[in-house]
Amino acid sequence: GAGVSQSPSNKVTEKGKDVELRCDPISGHTALYWYRQRLGQGLEFLIYFQGNSAPDKSGLPSDRFSAERTGESVSTLTIQRTQQEDSAVYLCASSLIVTVGGTQYFGPGTRLLVL
Amino acid sequence: TQLLEQSPQFLSIQEGENLTVYCNSSSVFSSLQWYRQEPGEGPVLLVTVVTGGEVKKLKRLTFQFGDARKDSSLHITAAQPGDTGLYLCAGNSGGSNYKLTFGKGTLLTVNP
């Protein structure tokens, strides 16, 4: 089947505008993750969804960031009132089960540029 | 905050050469993973190591987890242009099964 898909692949926006990023996980994967990758930096964990459990939002950098997931399918990451420091690649990953060292399958990312 | 330091940050070598990249931390990890990321793509998992001292081989790639589970290395033998990419290590502290701490990566270029 298809891998993790993300849209849009690129997004250019003006400072202060809101943006929505979408992630379609691999079918059947109960766990979904969002990461941010700034230029020259490693991946930063943002948020984690597992089934119907409350999401782990501990990585969200500010209250301008929020994410939702509908059941075990699509997720959207919303950034309100974007700032230039939000410019980064936003990566989504999904996994079938959650175990120590379990495999996370990443999408190609959305490249966000805030002017 | 757990940190993973990767070195070198950049590495440019000729085809056929050997290389080693390192991933170090002052923290203990229950598992450590290595990923390769190509331009415009998400990271792809190469290997997971969970036991101190563990060595895993994947064709020309050899991965080692330190005895104290604080560090790891990736050795590539006879590098090929297809090995070019960003190599990332990621550790799991064990406090939660899903939260990974990533290093900044080593950008490897193998010139033909």
mmCIF file of C-alpha atoms in Angstrom:
data_model
loop_
_atom_site.group_PDB
_atom_site.id
_atom_site.type_symbol
_atom_site.label_atom_id
_atom_site.label_comp_id
_atom_site.label_asym_id
_atom_site.label_seq_id
_atom_site.Cartn_x
_atom_site.Cartn_y
_atom_site.Cartn_z
ATOM 1 C CA GLY A 1 0.000 0.000 0.000
ATOM 2 C CA ALA A 2 0.916 3.649 -0.113
ATOM 3 C CA GLY A 3 3.255 5.191 2.392
ATOM 4 C CA VAL A 4 2.651 8.238 4.547
ATOM 5 C CA SER A 5 1.582 11.193 2.448
ATOM 6 C CA GLN A 6 1.656 14.862 3.345
ATOM 7 C CA SER A 7 0.195 17.947 1.745
ATOM 8 C CA PRO A 8 1.031 20.468 0.617
ATOM 9 C CA SER A 9 4.598 19.575 -0.207
ATOM 10 C CA ASN A 10 5.562 23.241 -0.082
ATOM 11 C CA LYS A 11 3.853 26.215 1.517
ATOM 12 C CA VAL A 12 4.863 29.850 1.392
ATOM 13 C CA THR A 13 2.912 32.194 3.630
ATOM 14 C CA GLU A 14 3.122 35.652 5.061
ATOM 15 C CA LYS A 15 3.895 36.347 8.672
ATOM 16 C CA GLY A 16 0.725 36.427 10.722
ATOM 17 C CA LYS A 17 -1.288 34.092 8.509
ATOM 18 C CA ASP A 18 -2.599 30.696 9.622
ATOM 19 C CA VAL A 19 -1.543 27.471 7.886
ATOM 20 C CA GLU A 20 -2.874 23.917 7.903
ATOM 21 C CA LEU A 21 -0.695 20.939 7.133
ATOM 22 C CA ARG A 22 -2.179 17.544 6.384
ATOM 23 C CA CYS A 23 -0.934 14.012 7.005
ATOM 24 C CA ASP A 24 -2.380 10.763 5.707
ATOM 25 C CA PRO A 25 -0.828 7.872 7.636
ATOM 26 C CA ILE A 26 -0.396 4.334 6.418
ATOM 27 C CA SER A 27 -3.734 2.537 6.612
ATOM 28 C CA GLY A 28 -4.070 0.594 9.837
ATOM 29 C CA HIS A 29 -1.356 2.481 11.696
ATOM 30 C CA THR A 30 -2.717 3.501 15.054
ATOM 31 C CA ALA A 31 0.123 5.805 16.062
ATOM 32 C CA LEU A 32 0.855 9.131 14.377
ATOM 33 C CA TYR A 33 3.627 11.618 15.101
ATOM 34 C CA TRP A 34 4.465 15.149 14.008
ATOM 35 C CA TYR A 35 8.050 16.457 13.975
ATOM 36 C CA ARG A 36 9.673 19.722 12.961
ATOM 37 C CA GLN A 37 13.044 19.827 11.203
ATOM 38 C CA ARG A 38 14.700 23.219 11.071
ATOM 39 C CA LEU A 39 17.617 23.818 8.725
ATOM 40 C CA GLY A 40 20.742 22.243 10.179
ATOM 41 C CA GLN A 41 18.867 20.790 13.129
ATOM 42 C CA GLY A 42 17.618 17.382 14.111
ATOM 43 C CA LEU A 43 13.981 16.443 14.238
ATOM 44 C CA GLU A 44 12.001 17.942 17.101
ATOM 45 C CA PHE A 45 9.066 15.934 18.441
ATOM 46 C CA LEU A 46 5.851 17.961 18.374
ATOM 47 C CA ILE A 47 2.865 15.735 19.109
ATOM 48 C CA TYR A 48 1.827 12.081 19.245
ATOM 49 C CA PHE A 49 -1.554 10.419 18.702
ATOM 50 C CA GLN A 50 -2.360 6.825 19.661
ATOM 51 C CA GLY A 51 -5.813 5.505 18.930
ATOM 52 C CA ASN A 52 -8.443 7.157 21.091
ATOM 53 C CA SER A 53 -6.017 8.098 23.861
ATOM 54 C CA ALA A 54 -5.364 11.711 24.728
ATOM 55 C CA PRO A 55 -2.551 13.017 22.501
ATOM 56 C CA ASP A 56 0.875 13.827 23.922
ATOM 57 C CA LYS A 57 1.218 17.521 23.120
ATOM 58 C CA SER A 58 4.354 18.044 25.175
ATOM 59 C CA GLY A 59 6.498 18.981 22.174
ATOM 60 C CA LEU A 60 4.323 21.779 20.803
ATOM 61 C CA PRO A 61 6.464 24.953 21.017
ATOM 62 C CA SER A 62 3.663 27.414 21.692
ATOM 63 C CA ASP A 63 -0.106 27.732 21.870
ATOM 64 C CA ARG A 64 -0.073 28.851 18.241
ATOM 65 C CA PHE A 65 0.457 25.205 17.331
ATOM 66 C CA SER A 66 -2.341 22.642 17.475
ATOM 67 C CA ALA A 67 -3.100 19.313 15.871
ATOM 68 C CA GLU A 68 -6.092 17.072 15.429
ATOM 69 C CA ARG A 69 -6.595 13.540 14.280
ATOM 70 C CA THR A 70 -9.820 11.983 13.103
ATOM 71 C CA GLY A 71 -9.989 8.468 14.489
ATOM 72 C CA GLU A 72 -7.031 6.536 13.155
ATOM 73 C CA SER A 73 -6.811 8.426 9.885
ATOM 74 C CA VAL A 74 -5.939 11.901 8.721
ATOM 75 C CA SER A 75 -4.233 14.442 10.948
ATOM 76 C CA THR A 76 -3.899 18.183 10.517
ATOM 77 C CA LEU A 77 -1.288 20.401 12.133
ATOM 78 C CA THR A 78 -2.375 24.035 12.386
ATOM 79 C CA ILE A 79 -0.056 26.940 13.000
ATOM 80 C CA GLN A 80 -1.804 30.206 13.817
ATOM 81 C CA ARG A 81 -0.300 33.653 13.343
ATOM 82 C CA THR A 82 2.805 32.222 11.724
ATOM 83 C CA GLN A 83 6.214 33.688 12.559
ATOM 84 C CA GLN A 84 9.420 33.549 10.544
ATOM 85 C CA GLU A 85 10.942 31.140 13.063
ATOM 86 C CA ASP A 86 8.193 28.650 12.144
ATOM 87 C CA SER A 87 9.909 28.131 8.777
ATOM 88 C CA ALA A 88 10.934 24.482 8.699
ATOM 89 C CA VAL A 89 10.093 21.085 7.264
ATOM 90 C CA TYR A 90 7.179 19.509 9.104
ATOM 91 C CA LEU A 91 7.339 15.729 9.037
ATOM 92 C CA CYS A 92 4.623 13.263 9.881
ATOM 93 C CA ALA A 93 5.224 9.618 10.750
ATOM 94 C CA SER A 94 3.025 6.670 11.577
ATOM 95 C CA SER A 95 3.593 3.283 13.111
ATOM 96 C CA LEU A 96 1.628 0.095 13.471
ATOM 97 C CA ILE A 97 2.472 -0.561 17.084
ATOM 98 C CA VAL A 98 4.315 1.379 19.700
ATOM 99 C CA THR A 99 7.198 -0.492 21.235
ATOM 100 C CA VAL A 100 10.695 0.477 22.257
ATOM 101 C CA GLY A 101 12.597 0.827 19.040
ATOM 102 C CA GLY A 102 9.495 0.418 16.917
ATOM 103 C CA THR A 103 9.590 1.542 13.311
ATOM 104 C CA GLN A 104 8.181 4.925 12.453
ATOM 105 C CA TYR A 105 7.438 5.481 8.767
ATOM 106 C CA PHE A 106 7.926 9.068 7.682
ATOM 107 C CA GLY A 107 6.214 11.083 5.004
ATOM 108 C CA PRO A 108 8.146 13.392 2.666
ATOM 109 C CA GLY A 109 7.328 16.458 4.745
ATOM 110 C CA THR A 110 5.832 19.886 4.133
ATOM 111 C CA ARG A 111 8.337 22.665 3.594
ATOM 112 C CA LEU A 112 6.967 25.801 5.201
ATOM 113 C CA LEU A 113 8.437 29.200 4.474
ATOM 114 C CA VAL A 114 7.119 32.190 6.393
ATOM 115 C CA LEU A 115 8.021 35.500 4.782
ATOM 116 C CA THR B 1 17.010 17.443 28.273
ATOM 117 C CA GLN B 2 18.660 14.511 26.540
ATOM 118 C CA LEU B 3 20.989 15.427 23.715
ATOM 119 C CA LEU B 4 22.565 13.370 20.983
ATOM 120 C CA GLU B 5 25.715 14.811 19.457
ATOM 121 C CA GLN B 6 26.646 13.589 16.002
ATOM 122 C CA SER B 7 30.049 13.933 14.405
ATOM 123 C CA PRO B 8 31.259 14.869 11.977
ATOM 124 C CA GLN B 9 28.555 17.273 10.858
ATOM 125 C CA PHE B 10 29.721 17.087 7.227
ATOM 126 C CA LEU B 11 31.744 14.411 5.459
ATOM 127 C CA SER B 12 32.811 14.354 1.819
ATOM 128 C CA ILE B 13 34.710 11.314 0.581
ATOM 129 C CA GLN B 14 35.590 9.478 -2.598
ATOM 130 C CA GLU B 15 33.880 6.327 -3.744
ATOM 131 C CA GLY B 16 35.508 3.252 -2.245
ATOM 132 C CA GLU B 17 36.662 4.894 0.969
ATOM 133 C CA ASN B 18 35.600 3.778 4.430
ATOM 134 C CA LEU B 19 34.049 6.076 6.994
ATOM 135 C CA THR B 20 32.680 6.156 10.514
ATOM 136 C CA VAL B 21 30.156 8.547 11.987
ATOM 137 C CA TYR B 22 29.458 8.891 15.666
ATOM 138 C CA CYS B 23 26.495 9.545 17.909
ATOM 139 C CA ASN B 24 27.244 10.423 21.527
ATOM 140 C CA SER B 25 25.274 11.345 24.609
ATOM 141 C CA SER B 26 25.708 11.696 28.333
ATOM 142 C CA SER B 27 22.344 9.975 28.765
ATOM 143 C CA VAL B 28 21.476 6.296 28.638
ATOM 144 C CA PHE B 29 19.061 5.197 25.950
ATOM 145 C CA SER B 30 16.959 2.040 25.948
ATOM 146 C CA SER B 31 17.316 1.864 22.192
ATOM 147 C CA LEU B 32 19.007 3.765 19.439
ATOM 148 C CA GLN B 33 18.073 4.016 15.797
ATOM 149 C CA TRP B 34 19.880 5.149 12.677
ATOM 150 C CA TYR B 35 18.025 6.753 9.782
ATOM 151 C CA ARG B 36 19.070 7.973 6.340
ATOM 152 C CA GLN B 37 17.328 10.955 4.831
ATOM 153 C CA GLU B 38 17.637 11.955 1.186
ATOM 154 C CA PRO B 39 16.773 15.436 -0.111
ATOM 155 C CA GLY B 40 13.031 16.027 -0.273
ATOM 156 C CA GLU B 41 12.247 12.809 1.566
ATOM 157 C CA GLY B 42 11.496 11.777 5.112
ATOM 158 C CA PRO B 43 13.995 9.733 7.137
ATOM 159 C CA VAL B 44 14.076 5.993 6.505
ATOM 160 C CA LEU B 45 14.952 3.623 9.332
ATOM 161 C CA LEU B 46 18.158 1.640 8.785
ATOM 162 C CA VAL B 47 18.569 -0.193 12.071
ATOM 163 C CA THR B 48 17.558 -0.356 15.721
ATOM 164 C CA VAL B 49 19.983 -1.411 18.450
ATOM 165 C CA VAL B 50 18.787 -2.178 21.946
ATOM 166 C CA THR B 51 21.519 -4.108 23.789
ATOM 167 C CA GLY B 52 24.733 -2.559 25.073
ATOM 168 C CA GLY B 53 27.646 -3.731 22.944
ATOM 169 C CA GLU B 54 25.345 -4.886 20.168
ATOM 170 C CA VAL B 55 26.722 -4.917 16.622
ATOM 171 C CA LYS B 56 24.450 -5.129 13.594
ATOM 172 C CA LYS B 57 25.458 -5.366 9.966
ATOM 173 C CA LEU B 58 23.429 -4.275 6.973
ATOM 174 C CA LYS B 59 25.433 -5.086 3.839
ATOM 175 C CA ARG B 60 28.327 -2.587 3.908
ATOM 176 C CA LEU B 61 26.988 -0.765 6.977
ATOM 177 C CA THR B 62 28.005 -1.786 10.492
ATOM 178 C CA PHE B 63 26.229 -0.319 13.515
ATOM 179 C CA GLN B 64 27.449 -0.561 17.081
ATOM 180 C CA PHE B 65 25.754 0.378 20.341
ATOM 181 C CA GLY B 66 28.113 1.317 23.153
ATOM 182 C CA ASP B 67 28.375 -0.935 26.197
ATOM 183 C CA ALA B 68 26.856 1.773 28.395
ATOM 184 C CA ARG B 69 24.119 2.509 25.834
ATOM 185 C CA LYS B 70 25.165 6.162 25.630
ATOM 186 C CA ASP B 71 26.793 6.142 22.221
ATOM 187 C CA SER B 72 26.702 4.500 18.835
ATOM 188 C CA SER B 73 28.673 4.405 15.624
ATOM 189 C CA LEU B 74 27.936 3.734 11.992
ATOM 190 C CA HIS B 75 30.746 2.414 9.800
ATOM 191 C CA ILE B 76 30.418 2.239 6.038
ATOM 192 C CA THR B 77 32.851 0.116 4.053
ATOM 193 C CA ALA B 78 33.684 0.953 0.444
ATOM 194 C CA ALA B 79 31.254 3.855 0.239
ATOM 195 C CA GLN B 80 29.259 4.328 -2.937
ATOM 196 C CA PRO B 81 27.549 7.434 -4.358
ATOM 197 C CA GLY B 82 24.217 5.855 -3.430
ATOM 198 C CA ASP B 83 25.202 6.157 0.232
ATOM 199 C CA THR B 84 24.996 9.938 -0.043
ATOM 200 C CA GLY B 85 22.498 11.406 2.389
ATOM 201 C CA LEU B 86 21.861 12.759 5.866
ATOM 202 C CA TYR B 87 22.453 10.127 8.545
ATOM 203 C CA LEU B 88 20.480 10.693 11.725
ATOM 204 C CA CYS B 89 20.678 8.881 15.018
ATOM 205 C CA ALA B 90 17.691 8.848 17.353
ATOM 206 C CA GLY B 91 17.425 7.565 20.884
ATOM 207 C CA ASN B 92 14.542 6.397 22.991
ATOM 208 C CA SER B 93 14.884 6.965 26.700
ATOM 209 C CA GLY B 94 12.411 4.257 27.620
ATOM 210 C CA GLY B 95 10.216 6.618 29.585
ATOM 211 C CA SER B 96 7.835 6.512 26.676
ATOM 212 C CA ASN B 97 8.041 4.043 23.856
ATOM 213 C CA TYR B 98 7.425 6.586 21.168
ATOM 214 C CA LYS B 99 9.321 9.767 21.963
ATOM 215 C CA LEU B 100 12.595 9.889 20.042
ATOM 216 C CA THR B 101 15.455 12.339 20.560
ATOM 217 C CA PHE B 102 17.238 13.031 17.287
ATOM 218 C CA GLY B 103 20.769 14.203 16.644
ATOM 219 C CA LYS B 104 21.427 16.938 14.083
ATOM 220 C CA GLY B 105 22.782 14.468 11.593
ATOM 221 C CA THR B 106 25.877 13.836 9.498
ATOM 222 C CA LEU B 107 25.624 14.949 5.893
ATOM 223 C CA LEU B 108 27.596 12.444 3.828
ATOM 224 C CA THR B 109 28.610 13.050 0.228
ATOM 225 C CA VAL B 110 30.259 10.224 -1.684
ATOM 226 C CA ASN B 111 31.875 11.476 -4.863
ATOM 227 C CA PRO B 112 32.237 9.131 -7.851
#
